[in-house]
CSV table of C-alpha atoms in Angstrom, one decimal:
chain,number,residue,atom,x,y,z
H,1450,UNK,CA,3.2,-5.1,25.7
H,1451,UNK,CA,3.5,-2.0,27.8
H,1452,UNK,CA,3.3,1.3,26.1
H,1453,UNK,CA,4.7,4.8,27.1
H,1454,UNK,CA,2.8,7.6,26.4
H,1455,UNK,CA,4.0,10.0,23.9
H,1456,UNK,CA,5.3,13.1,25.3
H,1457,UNK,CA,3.4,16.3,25.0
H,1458,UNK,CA,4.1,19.7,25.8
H,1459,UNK,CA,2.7,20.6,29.4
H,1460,UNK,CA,1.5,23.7,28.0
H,1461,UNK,CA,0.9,24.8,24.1
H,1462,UNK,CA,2.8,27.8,23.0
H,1463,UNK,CA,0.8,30.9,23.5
H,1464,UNK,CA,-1.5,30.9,20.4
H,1465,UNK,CA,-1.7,27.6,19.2
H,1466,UNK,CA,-4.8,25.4,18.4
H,1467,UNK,CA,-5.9,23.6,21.5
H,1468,UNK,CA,-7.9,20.0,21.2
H,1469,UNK,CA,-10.7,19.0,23.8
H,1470,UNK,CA,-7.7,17.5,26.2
H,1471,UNK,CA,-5.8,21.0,26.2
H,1472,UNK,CA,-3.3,19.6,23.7
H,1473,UNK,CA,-2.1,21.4,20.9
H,1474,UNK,CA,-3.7,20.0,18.3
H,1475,UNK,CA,-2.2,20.5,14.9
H,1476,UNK,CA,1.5,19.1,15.8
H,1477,UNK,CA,-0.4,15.9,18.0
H,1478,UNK,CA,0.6,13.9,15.2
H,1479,UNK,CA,4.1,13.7,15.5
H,1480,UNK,CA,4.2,12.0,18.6
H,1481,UNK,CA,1.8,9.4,18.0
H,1482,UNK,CA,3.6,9.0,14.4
H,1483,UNK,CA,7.1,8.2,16.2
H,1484,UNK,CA,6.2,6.2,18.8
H,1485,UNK,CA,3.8,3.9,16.6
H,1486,UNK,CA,6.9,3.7,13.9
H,1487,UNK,CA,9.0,3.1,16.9
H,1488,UNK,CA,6.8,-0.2,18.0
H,1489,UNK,CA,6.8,-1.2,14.2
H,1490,UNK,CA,10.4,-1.2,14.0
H,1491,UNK,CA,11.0,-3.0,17.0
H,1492,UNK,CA,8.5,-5.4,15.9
H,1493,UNK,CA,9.9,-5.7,12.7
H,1494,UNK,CA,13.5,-6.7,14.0
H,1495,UNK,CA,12.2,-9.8,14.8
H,1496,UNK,CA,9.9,-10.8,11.9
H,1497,UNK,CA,11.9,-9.2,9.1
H,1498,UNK,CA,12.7,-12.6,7.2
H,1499,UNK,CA,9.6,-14.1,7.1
H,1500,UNK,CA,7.9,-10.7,6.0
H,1501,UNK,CA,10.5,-9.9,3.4
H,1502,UNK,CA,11.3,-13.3,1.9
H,1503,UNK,CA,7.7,-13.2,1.0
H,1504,UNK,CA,7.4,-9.8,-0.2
H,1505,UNK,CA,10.5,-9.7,-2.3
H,1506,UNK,CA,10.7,-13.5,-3.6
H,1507,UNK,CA,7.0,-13.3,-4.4
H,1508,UNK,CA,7.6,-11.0,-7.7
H,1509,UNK,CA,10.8,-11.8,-8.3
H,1510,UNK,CA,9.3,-15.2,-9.3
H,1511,UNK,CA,6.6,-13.9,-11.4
H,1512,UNK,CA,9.3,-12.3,-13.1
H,1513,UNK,CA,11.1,-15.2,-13.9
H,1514,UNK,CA,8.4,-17.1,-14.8
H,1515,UNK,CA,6.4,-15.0,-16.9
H,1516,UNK,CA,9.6,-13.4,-18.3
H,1517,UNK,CA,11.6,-16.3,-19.1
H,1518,UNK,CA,8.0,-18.4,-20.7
H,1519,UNK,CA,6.1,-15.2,-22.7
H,1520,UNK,CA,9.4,-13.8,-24.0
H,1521,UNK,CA,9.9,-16.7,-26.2
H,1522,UNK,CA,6.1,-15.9,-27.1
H,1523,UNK,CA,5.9,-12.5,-27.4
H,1524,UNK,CA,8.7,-10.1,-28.0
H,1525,UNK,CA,7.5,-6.9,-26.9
H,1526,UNK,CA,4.3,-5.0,-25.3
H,1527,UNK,CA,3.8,-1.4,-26.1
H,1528,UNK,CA,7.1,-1.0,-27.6
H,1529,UNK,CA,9.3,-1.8,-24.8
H,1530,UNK,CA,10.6,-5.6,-24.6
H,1531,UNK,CA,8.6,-8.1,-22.8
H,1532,UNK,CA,10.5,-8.6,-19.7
H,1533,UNK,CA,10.6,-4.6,-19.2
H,1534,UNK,CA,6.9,-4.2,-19.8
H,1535,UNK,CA,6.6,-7.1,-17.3
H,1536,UNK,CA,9.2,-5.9,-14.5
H,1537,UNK,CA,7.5,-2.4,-14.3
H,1538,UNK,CA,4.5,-4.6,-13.6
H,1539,UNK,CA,6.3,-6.1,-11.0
H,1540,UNK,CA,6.6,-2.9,-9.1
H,1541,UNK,CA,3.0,-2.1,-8.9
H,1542,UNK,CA,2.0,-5.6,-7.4
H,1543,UNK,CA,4.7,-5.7,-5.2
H,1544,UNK,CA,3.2,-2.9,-3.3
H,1545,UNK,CA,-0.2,-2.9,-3.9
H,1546,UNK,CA,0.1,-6.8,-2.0
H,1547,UNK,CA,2.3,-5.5,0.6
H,1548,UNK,CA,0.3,-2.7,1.6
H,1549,UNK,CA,-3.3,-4.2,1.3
H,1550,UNK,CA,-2.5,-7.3,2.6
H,1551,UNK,CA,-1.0,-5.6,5.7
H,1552,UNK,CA,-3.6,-3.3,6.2
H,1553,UNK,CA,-6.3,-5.7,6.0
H,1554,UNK,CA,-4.8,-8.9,8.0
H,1555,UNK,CA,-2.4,-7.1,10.6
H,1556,UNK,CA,-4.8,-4.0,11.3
H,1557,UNK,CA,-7.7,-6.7,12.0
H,1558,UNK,CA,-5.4,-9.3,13.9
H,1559,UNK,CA,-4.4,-6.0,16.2
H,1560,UNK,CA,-8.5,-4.6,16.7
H,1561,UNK,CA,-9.8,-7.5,17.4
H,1562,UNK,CA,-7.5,-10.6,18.9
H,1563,UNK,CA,-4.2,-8.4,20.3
H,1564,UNK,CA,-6.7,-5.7,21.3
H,1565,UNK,CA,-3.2,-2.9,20.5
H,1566,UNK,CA,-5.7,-0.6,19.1
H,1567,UNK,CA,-7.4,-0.3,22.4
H,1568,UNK,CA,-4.2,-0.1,24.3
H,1569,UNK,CA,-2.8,2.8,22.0
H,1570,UNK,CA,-5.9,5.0,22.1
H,1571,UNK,CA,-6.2,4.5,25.8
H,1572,UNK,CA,-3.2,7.1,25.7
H,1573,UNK,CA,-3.4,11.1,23.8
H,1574,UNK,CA,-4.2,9.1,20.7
H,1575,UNK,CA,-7.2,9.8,18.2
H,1576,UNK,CA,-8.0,7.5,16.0
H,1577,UNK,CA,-7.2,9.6,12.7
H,1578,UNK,CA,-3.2,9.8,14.2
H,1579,UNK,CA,-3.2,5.7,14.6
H,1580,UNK,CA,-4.6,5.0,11.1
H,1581,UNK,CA,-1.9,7.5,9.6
H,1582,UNK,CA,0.5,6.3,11.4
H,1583,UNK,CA,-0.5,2.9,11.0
H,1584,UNK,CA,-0.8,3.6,7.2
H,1585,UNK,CA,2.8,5.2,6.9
H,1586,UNK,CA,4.6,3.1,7.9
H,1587,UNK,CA,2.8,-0.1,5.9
H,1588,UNK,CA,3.1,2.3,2.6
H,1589,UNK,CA,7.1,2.9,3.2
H,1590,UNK,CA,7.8,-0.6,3.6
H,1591,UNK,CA,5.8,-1.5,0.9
H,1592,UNK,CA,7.4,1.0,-1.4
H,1593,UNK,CA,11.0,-0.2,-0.5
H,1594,UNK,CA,10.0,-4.1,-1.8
H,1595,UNK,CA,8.8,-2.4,-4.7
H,1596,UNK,CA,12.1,-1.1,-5.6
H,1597,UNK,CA,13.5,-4.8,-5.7
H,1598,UNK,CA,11.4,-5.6,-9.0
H,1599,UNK,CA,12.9,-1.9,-10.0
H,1600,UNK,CA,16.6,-2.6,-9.9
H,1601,UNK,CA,16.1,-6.0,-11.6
H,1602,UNK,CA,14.2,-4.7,-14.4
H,1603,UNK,CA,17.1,-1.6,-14.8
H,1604,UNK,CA,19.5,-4.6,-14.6
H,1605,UNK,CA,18.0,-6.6,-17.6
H,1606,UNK,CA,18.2,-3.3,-19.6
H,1607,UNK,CA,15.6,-0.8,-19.1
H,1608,UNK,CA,17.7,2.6,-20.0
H,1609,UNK,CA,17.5,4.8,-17.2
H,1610,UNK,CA,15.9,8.3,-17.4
H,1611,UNK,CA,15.7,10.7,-14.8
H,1612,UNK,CA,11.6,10.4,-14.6
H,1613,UNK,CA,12.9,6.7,-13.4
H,1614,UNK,CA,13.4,8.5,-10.0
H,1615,UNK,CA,10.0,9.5,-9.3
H,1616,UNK,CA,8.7,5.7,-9.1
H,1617,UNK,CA,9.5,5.2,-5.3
H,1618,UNK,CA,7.4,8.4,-4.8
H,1619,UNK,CA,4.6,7.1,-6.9
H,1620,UNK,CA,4.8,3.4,-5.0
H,1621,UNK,CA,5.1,5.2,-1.6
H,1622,UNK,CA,1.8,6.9,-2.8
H,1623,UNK,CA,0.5,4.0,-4.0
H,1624,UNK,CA,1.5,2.1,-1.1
H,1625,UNK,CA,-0.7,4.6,1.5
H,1626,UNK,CA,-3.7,4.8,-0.7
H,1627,UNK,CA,-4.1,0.7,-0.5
H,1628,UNK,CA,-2.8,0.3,3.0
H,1629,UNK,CA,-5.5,2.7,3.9
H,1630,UNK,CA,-8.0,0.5,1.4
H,1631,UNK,CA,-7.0,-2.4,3.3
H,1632,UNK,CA,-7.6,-0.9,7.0
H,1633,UNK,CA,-11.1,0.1,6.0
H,1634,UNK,CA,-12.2,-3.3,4.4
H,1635,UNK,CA,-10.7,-5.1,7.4
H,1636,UNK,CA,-13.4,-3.3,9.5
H,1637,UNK,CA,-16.3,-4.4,7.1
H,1638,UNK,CA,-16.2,-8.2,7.2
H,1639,UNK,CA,-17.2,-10.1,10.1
H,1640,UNK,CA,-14.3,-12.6,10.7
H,1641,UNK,CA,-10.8,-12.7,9.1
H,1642,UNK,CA,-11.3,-15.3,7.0
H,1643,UNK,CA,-13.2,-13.0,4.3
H,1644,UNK,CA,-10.5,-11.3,3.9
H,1645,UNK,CA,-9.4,-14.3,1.7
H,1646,UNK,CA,-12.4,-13.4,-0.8
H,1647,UNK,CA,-11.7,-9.8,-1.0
H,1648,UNK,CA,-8.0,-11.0,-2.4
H,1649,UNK,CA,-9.2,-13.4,-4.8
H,1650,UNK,CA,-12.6,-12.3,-5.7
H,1651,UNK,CA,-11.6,-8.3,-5.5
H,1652,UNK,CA,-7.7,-7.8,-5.9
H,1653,UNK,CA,-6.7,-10.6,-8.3
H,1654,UNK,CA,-9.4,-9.7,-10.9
H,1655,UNK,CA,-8.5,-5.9,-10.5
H,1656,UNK,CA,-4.8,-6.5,-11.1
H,1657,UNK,CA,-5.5,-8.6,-14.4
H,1658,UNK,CA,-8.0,-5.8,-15.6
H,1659,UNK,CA,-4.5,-3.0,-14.7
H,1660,UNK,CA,-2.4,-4.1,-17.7
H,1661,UNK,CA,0.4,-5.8,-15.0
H,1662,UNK,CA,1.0,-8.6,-17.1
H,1663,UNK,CA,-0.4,-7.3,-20.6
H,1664,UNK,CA,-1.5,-4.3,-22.8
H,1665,UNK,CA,-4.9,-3.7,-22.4
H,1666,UNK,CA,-5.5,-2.4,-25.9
H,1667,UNK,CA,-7.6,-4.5,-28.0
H,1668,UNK,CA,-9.4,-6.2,-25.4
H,1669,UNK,CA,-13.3,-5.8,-24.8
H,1670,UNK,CA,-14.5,-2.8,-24.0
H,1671,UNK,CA,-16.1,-3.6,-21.0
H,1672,UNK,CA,-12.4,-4.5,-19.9
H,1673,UNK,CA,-11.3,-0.8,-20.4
H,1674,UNK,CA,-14.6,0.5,-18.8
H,1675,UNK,CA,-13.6,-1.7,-15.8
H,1676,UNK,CA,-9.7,-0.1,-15.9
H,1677,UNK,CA,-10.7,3.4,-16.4
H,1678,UNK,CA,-12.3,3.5,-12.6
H,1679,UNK,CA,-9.7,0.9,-11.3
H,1680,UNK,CA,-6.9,2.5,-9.4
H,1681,UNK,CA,-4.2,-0.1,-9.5
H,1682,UNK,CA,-4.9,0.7,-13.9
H,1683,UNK,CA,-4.0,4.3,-13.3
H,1684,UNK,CA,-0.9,3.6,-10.5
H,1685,UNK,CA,0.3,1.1,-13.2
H,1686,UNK,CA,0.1,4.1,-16.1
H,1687,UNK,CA,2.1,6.4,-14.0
H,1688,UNK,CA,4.9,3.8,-12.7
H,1689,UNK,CA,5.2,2.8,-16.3
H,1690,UNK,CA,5.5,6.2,-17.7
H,1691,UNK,CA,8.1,7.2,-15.4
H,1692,UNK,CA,10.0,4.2,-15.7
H,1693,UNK,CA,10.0,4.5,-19.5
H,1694,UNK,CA,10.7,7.7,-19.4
H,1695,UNK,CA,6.9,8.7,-21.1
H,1696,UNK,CA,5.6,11.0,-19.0
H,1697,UNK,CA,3.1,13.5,-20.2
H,1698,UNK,CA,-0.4,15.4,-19.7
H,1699,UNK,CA,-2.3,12.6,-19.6
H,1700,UNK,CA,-0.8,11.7,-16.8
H,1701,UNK,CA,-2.3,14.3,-14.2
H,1702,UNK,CA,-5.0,12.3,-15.0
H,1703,UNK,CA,-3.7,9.3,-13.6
H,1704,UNK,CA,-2.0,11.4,-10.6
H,1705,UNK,CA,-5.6,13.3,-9.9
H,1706,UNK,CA,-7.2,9.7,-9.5
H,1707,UNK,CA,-4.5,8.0,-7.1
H,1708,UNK,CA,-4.3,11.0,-4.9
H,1709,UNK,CA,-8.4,11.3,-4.7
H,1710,UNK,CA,-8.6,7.1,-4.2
H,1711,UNK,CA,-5.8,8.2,-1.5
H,1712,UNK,CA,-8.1,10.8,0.6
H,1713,UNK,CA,-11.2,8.8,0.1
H,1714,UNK,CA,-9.6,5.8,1.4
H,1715,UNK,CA,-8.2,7.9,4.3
H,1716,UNK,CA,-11.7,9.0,5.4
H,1717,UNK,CA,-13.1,5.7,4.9
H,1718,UNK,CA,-10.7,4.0,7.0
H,1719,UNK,CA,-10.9,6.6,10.1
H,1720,UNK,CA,-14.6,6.1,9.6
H,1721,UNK,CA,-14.4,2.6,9.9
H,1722,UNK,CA,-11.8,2.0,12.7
H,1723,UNK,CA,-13.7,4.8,14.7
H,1724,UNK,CA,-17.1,2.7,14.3
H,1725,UNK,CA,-15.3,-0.3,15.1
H,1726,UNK,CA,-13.4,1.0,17.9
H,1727,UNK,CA,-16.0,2.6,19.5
H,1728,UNK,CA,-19.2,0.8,19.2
């Protein structure tokens, strides 16, 4: 698929960093950002069902299930009533899914059999400006499915509270930080098919050690040794705070975790794409 370059500026304004290729270098992004967001929404136009049935039926049926069987079981978790403590739950593995399994499976479908990556930094692109770009777009997609869980969880009766509108900021956050994850593990394994160990011996024990389905209070302490360095634990503290309207200090903690697992995943996965790409 053909691909116009972005436009640039024939000449940078008088006093403006200038890149290697005579470019100005600090607004370089913006064009790249657009025209990759303007492939993926093309793109997406076509395979919007498939992507989103999957994305948004996915929860929605853990919901059900785990909602409908538990509540009879167990009437609440932390205070709030089992099918709230659950929904919020939802949210977080709605995107953390969406945006690692994207990053991981489409970016190494794209490096290594469609060869886009290759096409896209044949133009004014450097690598940093396609993994952003790349990354953005996976995390706001990802943060919209989230909202589904959201708005059935407010409709089975979780109160609102105006803290309840920081949660698509925090998923969006959320979503960039694993989408980013996902791009730099896709460039450590040597086929795609180890991707499939890296979900089920990697994410799914992570998420069961985040307190999605269940309070992680009185379990082993190993358990809360393992959720104090796991970031899905500390995204899944903040969604839930906002959503219940308990935010507090302890929660810069949480925030000062995601946005560091955020830059170090950002690094990690220019870093790896670059070695990739390159070599």
């Amino acid at each position: 698929m053909s691909r116009a370059a972005p436009a640039l500026p024939a000449q940078p304004p008088a006093g403006a960093p200038v890149s290697e290729g005579g470019s100005p270098a600090t607004p370089a992004l913006m064009p790249s950002l657009r025209a990759v967001w303007l492939r993926e929404l093309l793109l997406f136009k076509r395979y919007w069902p498939a992507i989103t049935f999957g994305s948004l039926v996915e929860p929605l049926v853990y919901m059900a299930g785990f909602g409908l069987g538990f509540s009879r079981l167990v009437d609440s978790a932390e205070g709030r009533p089992y099918p709230q403590f659950l929904g919020i739950g939802m949210v977080v593995t709605s995107v953390l899914f969406a945006s690692a399994f994207a990053g991981m499976f489409e970016s190494y479908n794209r490096r290594c059999y469609q060869h886009l990556y290759d096409a896209v930094l044949s133009r004014p692109v450097d690598v940093w400006e396609l993994v952003t770009a790349e990354a953005s777009w996976i995390a706001v997609k990802s943060s919209a499915y989230s909202s589904v869980p959201l708005l059935v969880t407010v409709a089975i009766g979780l109160p609102f509270t105006p803290s309840l509108l920081l949660v698509p900021l925090i998923t969006l956050v959320a979503g960039l930080a694993f989408a980013l994850c996902g791009m730099w593990v896709s460039t450590l394994v040597p086929a795609i098919d180890w991707l499939r160990l890296v979900v089920s011996g990697v994410l799914t024990p992570l998420v069961m050690a985040a307190g999605v389905f269940f309070p992680l209070t009185g379990l082993p302490g190993w358990v809360q040794t393992v959720a104090a360095v796991n970031p899905i634990h500390h995204c899944m503290q903040l969604v839930r705070h906002a959503a219940f309207g308990t935010l507090g200090a302890g929660d810069l903690l949480h925030l000062a975790v995601l946005a560091a697992f955020t830059v170090a995943a950002w690094f990690l996965a220019v870093r790896g794409m670059s070695r990739r790409l390159f070599d």
